[in-house]
Coordinates of C-alpha atoms in Angstrom, one line a residue:
M1 CA 166.7 131.4 61.7
R2 CA 167.8 135.1 62.4
K3 CA 168.8 135.8 58.6
R4 CA 165.9 136.7 56.4
L5 CA 165.6 134.6 53.0
L6 CA 166.7 136.4 49.9
V7 CA 164.2 138.0 47.9
L8 CA 164.0 136.1 44.7
N9 CA 163.8 138.0 41.4
T10 CA 161.2 136.6 39.6
T11 CA 161.3 139.0 36.7
I12 CA 164.1 136.9 35.2
I13 CA 161.9 133.6 35.4
L14 CA 159.1 135.3 33.8
G15 CA 161.3 136.3 30.9
L16 CA 162.7 133.1 30.2
G17 CA 159.8 131.8 28.0
S18 CA 160.4 134.4 25.2
A19 CA 164.1 133.9 25.3
F20 CA 163.8 130.3 24.4
S21 CA 161.9 130.9 21.3
I22 CA 164.6 133.1 19.6
P23 CA 165.5 131.1 16.3
G24 CA 168.9 130.7 14.5
V25 CA 172.4 131.2 15.6
N26 CA 172.4 134.7 17.0
A27 CA 175.1 136.3 18.9
E28 CA 172.9 138.8 20.6
S29 CA 170.4 136.2 21.4
I30 CA 173.4 134.0 22.9
N31 CA 174.6 136.9 24.9
K32 CA 171.2 137.7 26.4
L33 CA 170.9 134.0 27.4
E34 CA 174.4 134.1 28.9
N35 CA 173.5 137.3 30.8
Q36 CA 170.4 135.6 32.2
K37 CA 172.1 132.5 33.2
S38 CA 174.7 134.6 34.9
Q39 CA 172.0 136.3 36.9
I40 CA 170.2 133.3 37.7
Q41 CA 173.6 131.6 38.9
Q42 CA 174.2 134.4 41.1
Q43 CA 171.0 134.1 42.6
R44 CA 171.2 130.4 43.1
S45 CA 174.7 131.0 44.8
N46 CA 173.1 133.7 47.3
L47 CA 170.2 131.2 47.9
Q48 CA 172.8 128.1 48.5
A49 CA 174.9 130.4 50.7
T50 CA 171.4 131.1 52.7
L51 CA 170.8 127.2 52.7
A52 CA 174.4 126.4 53.8
E53 CA 173.7 128.8 57.0
A54 CA 170.5 127.2 57.6
D55 CA 172.3 123.9 57.7
K56 CA 174.8 125.3 60.1
E57 CA 172.0 126.6 62.3
L58 CA 170.2 123.4 62.4
V59 CA 173.4 121.4 63.3
S60 CA 173.8 123.9 66.2
V61 CA 170.2 123.4 67.3
L62 CA 170.6 119.7 67.2
K63 CA 173.9 119.8 69.3
E64 CA 172.2 122.0 71.7
I65 CA 169.3 119.6 72.0
A66 CA 171.6 116.4 72.4
E67 CA 173.8 118.5 75.1
L68 CA 170.7 119.3 77.0
N69 CA 169.3 115.7 76.9
T70 CA 172.7 114.5 78.1
K71 CA 172.4 116.9 80.9
I72 CA 169.0 116.2 81.8
S73 CA 169.9 112.4 82.2
K74 CA 172.6 113.4 84.7
V75 CA 170.2 115.6 86.8
E76 CA 167.5 113.0 86.7
K77 CA 170.2 110.3 88.0
A78 CA 171.2 113.0 90.6
I79 CA 167.6 113.6 91.7
E80 CA 167.5 109.6 91.9
D81 CA 170.4 109.3 94.1
N82 CA 169.3 112.2 96.3
N83 CA 166.0 111.1 96.8
K84 CA 167.7 107.6 98.2
L85 CA 169.9 109.8 100.4
I86 CA 166.8 111.9 101.6
A87 CA 165.3 108.4 102.5
E88 CA 168.2 107.0 104.4
T89 CA 168.6 110.6 106.2
Q90 CA 164.8 110.3 107.0
T91 CA 165.5 106.8 108.5
N92 CA 168.5 107.8 110.5
I93 CA 166.8 110.9 111.9
A94 CA 163.8 108.7 113.3
S95 CA 166.1 106.4 114.6
T96 CA 168.1 109.4 116.4
K97 CA 164.9 110.8 117.6
S98 CA 164.2 107.4 119.0
E99 CA 167.5 107.2 120.9
V100 CA 166.9 110.7 122.4
D101 CA 163.3 109.5 123.4
Q102 CA 164.9 106.4 125.1
L103 CA 167.6 108.8 126.9
K104 CA 164.6 110.9 128.2
A105 CA 163.2 107.9 129.7
E106 CA 166.7 106.7 131.1
M107 CA 166.9 110.3 132.5
A108 CA 163.5 110.0 134.3
I109 CA 164.8 106.7 135.9
I110 CA 168.2 108.6 136.8
E111 CA 166.4 111.4 138.3
E112 CA 164.1 108.9 140.4
R113 CA 167.5 107.2 141.6
I114 CA 168.7 110.6 142.6
E115 CA 165.5 111.5 144.6
K116 CA 165.8 108.3 146.3
R117 CA 169.5 108.7 147.2
S118 CA 168.7 112.2 148.4
A119 CA 166.0 110.6 150.7
I120 CA 168.5 108.3 152.2
L121 CA 170.9 111.0 152.8
K122 CA 168.3 113.1 154.4
Q123 CA 167.3 110.1 156.6
R124 CA 170.9 109.8 157.5
A125 CA 171.2 113.3 158.5
Q126 CA 168.2 113.0 160.7
S127 CA 169.8 110.2 162.6
F128 CA 172.2 112.7 164.0
Q129 CA 169.7 115.1 164.8
E130 CA 168.8 116.2 168.4
S131 CA 165.5 118.0 169.3
G132 CA 165.6 121.7 168.2
G133 CA 168.5 121.5 165.7
T134 CA 170.9 119.7 163.5
V135 CA 173.9 117.9 164.8
A136 CA 177.1 117.8 163.0
Y137 CA 179.4 114.6 162.8
L138 CA 182.0 116.3 165.1
D139 CA 179.2 116.9 167.6
V140 CA 178.6 113.4 167.4
L141 CA 181.9 112.2 168.2
L142 CA 182.3 114.8 171.2
G143 CA 179.3 113.5 172.8
A144 CA 180.6 110.2 173.6
S145 CA 180.2 109.0 177.0
S146 CA 183.1 106.8 177.0
F147 CA 186.2 105.9 175.0
S148 CA 184.4 102.8 173.9
D149 CA 181.3 104.9 172.8
F150 CA 183.7 107.3 171.2
V151 CA 185.2 104.3 169.1
D152 CA 181.7 103.2 168.1
R153 CA 180.6 106.7 167.1
V154 CA 183.8 107.0 165.0
G155 CA 183.0 103.8 163.2
A156 CA 179.3 104.9 162.8
V157 CA 180.4 108.4 161.3
T158 CA 183.0 106.8 159.1
T159 CA 180.3 104.4 157.7
F160 CA 177.7 107.0 157.1
V161 CA 180.4 109.3 155.3
Q162 CA 181.7 106.6 153.2
A163 CA 178.1 105.6 152.4
D164 CA 177.2 109.2 151.5
K165 CA 180.3 109.8 149.4
Q166 CA 179.5 106.8 147.4
L167 CA 175.9 107.7 146.7
L168 CA 177.0 111.1 145.6
E169 CA 179.6 109.7 143.5
E170 CA 177.1 107.5 141.8
Q171 CA 174.8 110.5 141.3
E172 CA 177.6 112.6 139.6
Q173 CA 178.5 109.4 137.5
D174 CA 175.0 109.1 136.4
K175 CA 174.5 112.6 135.5
K176 CA 178.0 112.8 133.6
A177 CA 177.3 109.7 131.5
F178 CA 173.7 110.7 130.6
E179 CA 174.9 114.3 129.7
E180 CA 177.5 113.0 127.5
K181 CA 175.4 110.6 125.5
K182 CA 172.7 113.2 125.3
A183 CA 175.1 115.7 123.6
A184 CA 176.5 113.2 121.4
V185 CA 172.9 112.2 120.1
E186 CA 171.7 115.7 119.9
E187 CA 174.8 116.7 117.9
E188 CA 174.2 113.7 115.5
L189 CA 170.6 114.8 115.2
A190 CA 171.4 118.4 114.4
G191 CA 173.9 117.2 111.7
L192 CA 171.4 114.9 110.2
T193 CA 168.7 117.7 110.3
S194 CA 171.0 120.1 108.5
M195 CA 171.9 117.5 105.8
M196 CA 168.1 117.0 105.2
T197 CA 167.7 120.5 104.9
E198 CA 170.5 120.9 102.4
L199 CA 169.3 117.8 100.5
K200 CA 165.7 119.0 100.2
G201 CA 166.7 122.4 99.3
M202 CA 169.3 121.0 96.4
Q203 CA 166.2 118.5 95.3
S204 CA 164.2 121.5 94.9
I205 CA 166.8 123.4 92.8
M206 CA 167.4 120.4 90.7
E207 CA 163.8 119.8 89.9
E208 CA 163.5 123.3 88.9
Q209 CA 166.7 122.9 86.8
K210 CA 165.3 119.9 85.1
Q211 CA 162.0 121.9 84.1
Q212 CA 164.1 124.9 82.8
N213 CA 166.1 122.2 80.5
S214 CA 163.0 120.6 79.3
S215 CA 161.3 123.8 78.3
L216 CA 164.4 124.9 76.8
I217 CA 164.7 121.6 74.7
Q218 CA 161.0 122.4 73.7
Q219 CA 161.8 125.7 72.3
L220 CA 164.9 124.3 70.5
K221 CA 162.5 121.7 68.8
E222 CA 160.2 124.1 67.7
K223 CA 163.4 126.3 66.4
E224 CA 164.4 122.9 64.7
N225 CA 161.2 122.4 62.9
S226 CA 161.2 126.2 61.9
I227 CA 164.6 125.8 60.3
A228 CA 163.7 122.5 58.5
D229 CA 160.5 124.1 57.1
K230 CA 162.7 127.0 55.7
K231 CA 165.5 124.6 54.4
A232 CA 162.8 122.6 52.5
K233 CA 161.7 125.9 51.0
L234 CA 165.1 126.9 50.0
Q235 CA 165.9 123.4 48.6
S236 CA 162.8 123.6 46.2
E237 CA 163.8 127.1 45.0
D238 CA 167.4 125.7 44.4
V239 CA 165.8 122.8 42.2
K240 CA 164.0 125.6 40.3
Y241 CA 167.0 127.5 39.6
A242 CA 169.0 124.3 38.4
S243 CA 166.1 123.5 36.0
M244 CA 166.2 127.3 34.8
I245 CA 170.0 127.2 34.1
A246 CA 169.7 123.8 32.5
Q247 CA 167.3 125.0 30.0
I248 CA 169.1 128.2 29.2
E249 CA 172.1 126.0 28.5
Q250 CA 170.3 123.6 26.3
S251 CA 169.2 126.4 24.2
I252 CA 172.8 128.1 24.0
A253 CA 174.2 124.5 23.2
A254 CA 171.4 124.1 20.5
Q255 CA 172.3 127.5 18.9
T256 CA 176.4 127.0 19.1
A257 CA 176.4 123.1 18.4
P258 CA 178.6 123.2 15.2
A259 CA 181.0 125.5 16.9
A260 CA 181.3 123.6 20.0
Q261 CA 181.7 120.2 18.1
S262 CA 184.7 121.6 16.2
A263 CA 186.6 122.8 19.1
A264 CA 186.1 119.9 21.5
P265 CA 188.9 117.6 20.2
A266 CA 191.7 120.0 20.8
S267 CA 190.7 120.8 24.4
A268 CA 190.0 117.1 25.2
S269 CA 193.5 115.9 24.3
A270 CA 195.2 118.6 26.3
G271 CA 193.3 117.8 29.1
S272 CA 193.9 114.0 29.2
A273 CA 197.7 114.5 28.8
S274 CA 198.1 116.6 31.8
A275 CA 196.0 114.1 34.0
K276 CA 198.2 111.1 33.6
K277 CA 200.7 111.0 36.2
Q278 CA 200.6 111.8 40.1
T279 CA 203.4 111.4 42.5
P280 CA 202.8 109.5 45.7
A281 CA 204.8 112.1 47.6
A282 CA 202.0 113.2 49.5
Q283 CA 201.2 109.8 50.9
K284 CA 204.8 109.1 52.0
A285 CA 204.7 112.1 54.0
K286 CA 201.9 111.0 56.1
G287 CA 203.1 109.3 59.3
S288 CA 202.0 108.4 62.8
A289 CA 201.9 111.5 65.0
S290 CA 204.1 111.0 68.0
S291 CA 202.3 111.5 71.2
A292 CA 203.6 114.7 73.2
P293 CA 205.0 113.9 76.5
K294 CA 203.0 114.7 79.6
P295 CA 204.1 117.7 81.6
T296 CA 205.8 117.1 84.9
V297 CA 203.9 118.5 87.6
N298 CA 206.0 121.1 89.9
G299 CA 205.4 123.8 92.4
S300 CA 205.1 126.2 89.7
S301 CA 202.6 124.4 87.6
A302 CA 200.2 122.8 90.7
I303 CA 198.2 125.9 90.9
S304 CA 197.6 126.2 87.4
I305 CA 196.6 122.4 87.2
V306 CA 194.2 122.5 90.4
T307 CA 192.6 125.8 89.2
T308 CA 191.9 124.8 85.7
A309 CA 191.2 120.9 86.1
G310 CA 187.5 121.5 86.5
N311 CA 187.1 123.9 83.4
K312 CA 186.0 120.8 81.3
Y313 CA 182.9 120.2 83.8
I314 CA 181.7 123.6 83.6
G315 CA 178.1 123.4 81.9
N316 CA 178.5 119.8 81.8
S317 CA 178.2 118.4 85.5
V318 CA 175.5 118.1 88.3
Y319 CA 175.8 118.4 92.0
V320 CA 175.4 115.0 93.9
F321 CA 175.7 114.7 97.7
G322 CA 178.7 112.7 98.4
G323 CA 179.6 112.6 94.8
G324 CA 183.0 112.8 93.2
R325 CA 184.5 109.9 95.2
N326 CA 184.4 107.1 92.5
A327 CA 185.3 106.7 89.0
Y328 CA 181.8 106.4 87.8
D329 CA 181.0 110.0 89.3
I330 CA 184.0 111.7 88.1
A331 CA 183.4 110.2 84.5
N332 CA 179.9 111.5 84.5
G333 CA 180.5 114.9 86.2
R334 CA 178.9 114.1 89.6
F335 CA 180.4 116.2 92.4
D336 CA 179.5 117.8 95.8
C337 CA 181.5 120.8 96.8
S338 CA 184.3 118.8 99.0
G339 CA 184.5 115.8 96.4
F340 CA 185.3 118.4 93.5
V341 CA 188.0 120.2 95.6
H342 CA 189.5 116.7 96.4
W343 CA 189.3 115.6 92.9
A344 CA 191.1 118.8 91.6
F345 CA 194.0 118.6 93.8
S346 CA 194.5 115.2 92.8
Q347 CA 195.1 116.3 89.4
A348 CA 198.2 117.9 90.6
G349 CA 199.5 114.7 92.6
I350 CA 198.1 116.6 95.9
S351 CA 196.3 114.4 98.3
V352 CA 193.5 116.4 100.6
G353 CA 190.7 115.4 102.4
A354 CA 187.2 114.7 100.9
S355 CA 185.1 116.6 103.5
T356 CA 184.7 120.1 104.2
D357 CA 185.9 119.3 107.8
S358 CA 189.0 117.8 106.8
L359 CA 189.6 120.4 104.2
K360 CA 189.9 123.1 106.8
F361 CA 192.9 121.6 108.1
A362 CA 194.6 120.6 104.8
G363 CA 197.0 123.4 104.9
R364 CA 197.7 126.5 106.9
Q365 CA 195.3 129.5 107.4
V366 CA 195.9 132.8 106.0
S367 CA 193.9 136.1 106.2
A368 CA 191.3 136.8 103.6
S369 CA 193.5 139.7 102.5
E370 CA 196.4 137.4 101.6
M371 CA 194.4 134.7 99.6
R372 CA 195.5 134.0 96.0
A373 CA 194.8 131.5 93.3
G374 CA 194.7 127.8 94.5
D375 CA 193.5 128.4 98.3
L376 CA 190.6 126.9 99.5
V377 CA 187.6 129.3 100.4
F378 CA 184.9 128.5 102.9
F379 CA 181.1 129.5 103.1
D380 CA 178.6 129.1 105.8
T381 CA 175.5 127.7 103.9
Y382 CA 173.3 125.1 105.8
K383 CA 176.1 125.1 108.7
R384 CA 179.4 126.7 109.4
D385 CA 182.0 125.8 106.7
G386 CA 179.1 124.2 104.9
H387 CA 180.6 124.9 101.4
V388 CA 184.2 124.9 99.9
G389 CA 185.7 126.1 96.7
I390 CA 189.0 126.8 95.2
Y391 CA 189.9 130.4 94.6
L392 CA 190.8 131.6 91.2
G393 CA 191.8 135.2 91.8
G394 CA 189.8 138.5 90.8
G395 CA 187.2 137.7 93.3
K396 CA 186.0 134.6 91.6
F397 CA 186.3 130.7 92.7
I398 CA 185.5 127.4 91.2
G399 CA 183.5 124.8 93.0
S400 CA 180.4 122.2 92.5
Q401 CA 177.6 124.3 93.5
S402 CA 174.0 122.7 94.1
S403 CA 172.2 124.9 91.5
T404 CA 174.8 124.7 88.8
G405 CA 177.2 121.7 89.3
V406 CA 180.7 122.8 88.7
A407 CA 180.8 126.4 87.8
V408 CA 182.8 129.8 88.6
A409 CA 181.1 132.0 90.9
N410 CA 181.7 135.6 92.1
M411 CA 182.4 135.8 95.9
S412 CA 182.9 139.4 95.7
S413 CA 179.4 140.4 95.4
G414 CA 175.9 138.9 95.8
Y415 CA 174.9 135.6 97.5
W416 CA 178.4 133.9 97.8
K417 CA 179.8 137.5 99.3
T418 CA 177.1 137.2 102.2
K419 CA 178.2 133.5 102.8
F420 CA 181.8 133.8 102.8
N421 CA 183.0 133.5 106.3
G422 CA 186.5 134.6 106.0
R423 CA 188.3 131.0 106.3
V424 CA 191.1 130.5 103.7
V425 CA 193.2 127.5 103.6
R426 CA 196.5 127.5 101.7
V427 CA 197.6 124.2 100.5
I428 CA 200.1 125.0 97.7
E429 CA 203.0 127.0 98.9

């Protein structure tokens, strides 16, 4: 508690003993007691104000602890889900690496077939050689000794040419098929490796965030205990003040009893007469509140809806890879970047993709100098266009970041400025 406790005036307490011993009905004595009572009431009033502030601060601390506990629960669930994704990704990477190893073995077989074909082609070429040099197919045909020999040689050359062509085609088909498959597997492996890098980085951030939240809860609990102790002391002092005031009132009543008894009937009858009737008009005024009609989404309001839909999740969400694509995730503020963008646009009745690759083609590309609120902005993180958010204007965007969950971030300086790749997509015209 930042406010200091009021300094209690103990001189009044010390003087009360002598005040109570004044005998008889004495106007001066009664005035003195009334003054003492007034001063004590003022001090009690100040103390109760401090006590009320302590109550407010205690409620605020307890609320913070509850919110942090809720947030930690979400982070723990996100960590659990991400651990499952990491395990699945590791399995997929191992499987893909196995495919690559199998491809390498197939490549060795294909290379062996190519070498054998090359040997066959070489032998066929040698069959047309004469001592001292290579003889072309045309030379073989022109060397025929008779028409019959020429026909035989044409048939042989045609056979050789067709066989050679078939061998060459088989080799090209083998190479092409292998290269295509190899490229596909290597692309998949690269994607899985990138995904693993992001998941591990995100997991590290979440663990750190969880530790920070736990540390903050510990600090708040210590603050809660401190406030509770101070509150107990204040309540004890308040009881003392109440007792002192009661004693003064008893002393005054004892000295003014005859006058009080004679004045009582008149005031009592006046009070009872004024309190007999009350009208029920206030109850008749109460009625069921009519629900306000929902606004109709149109072109002018769509941007506002998209850019503000996520505000309720700021400070109340967590980044989960693949999150935001089912009712459970949305209800519990679990989003990844593209899942959040998909959800935000759906609030305005606009359907866009739920992956960064599909969001790149959700609208038309515009230059960074033209971007306005509601446009999609892309960043190169673990890969090209690895992160996406919704531009808010003023160099700010809202998105689900791995370190914060849904939050507004600055893209005109710092980390996000270095990651912004200039891609801007306009969905709402």
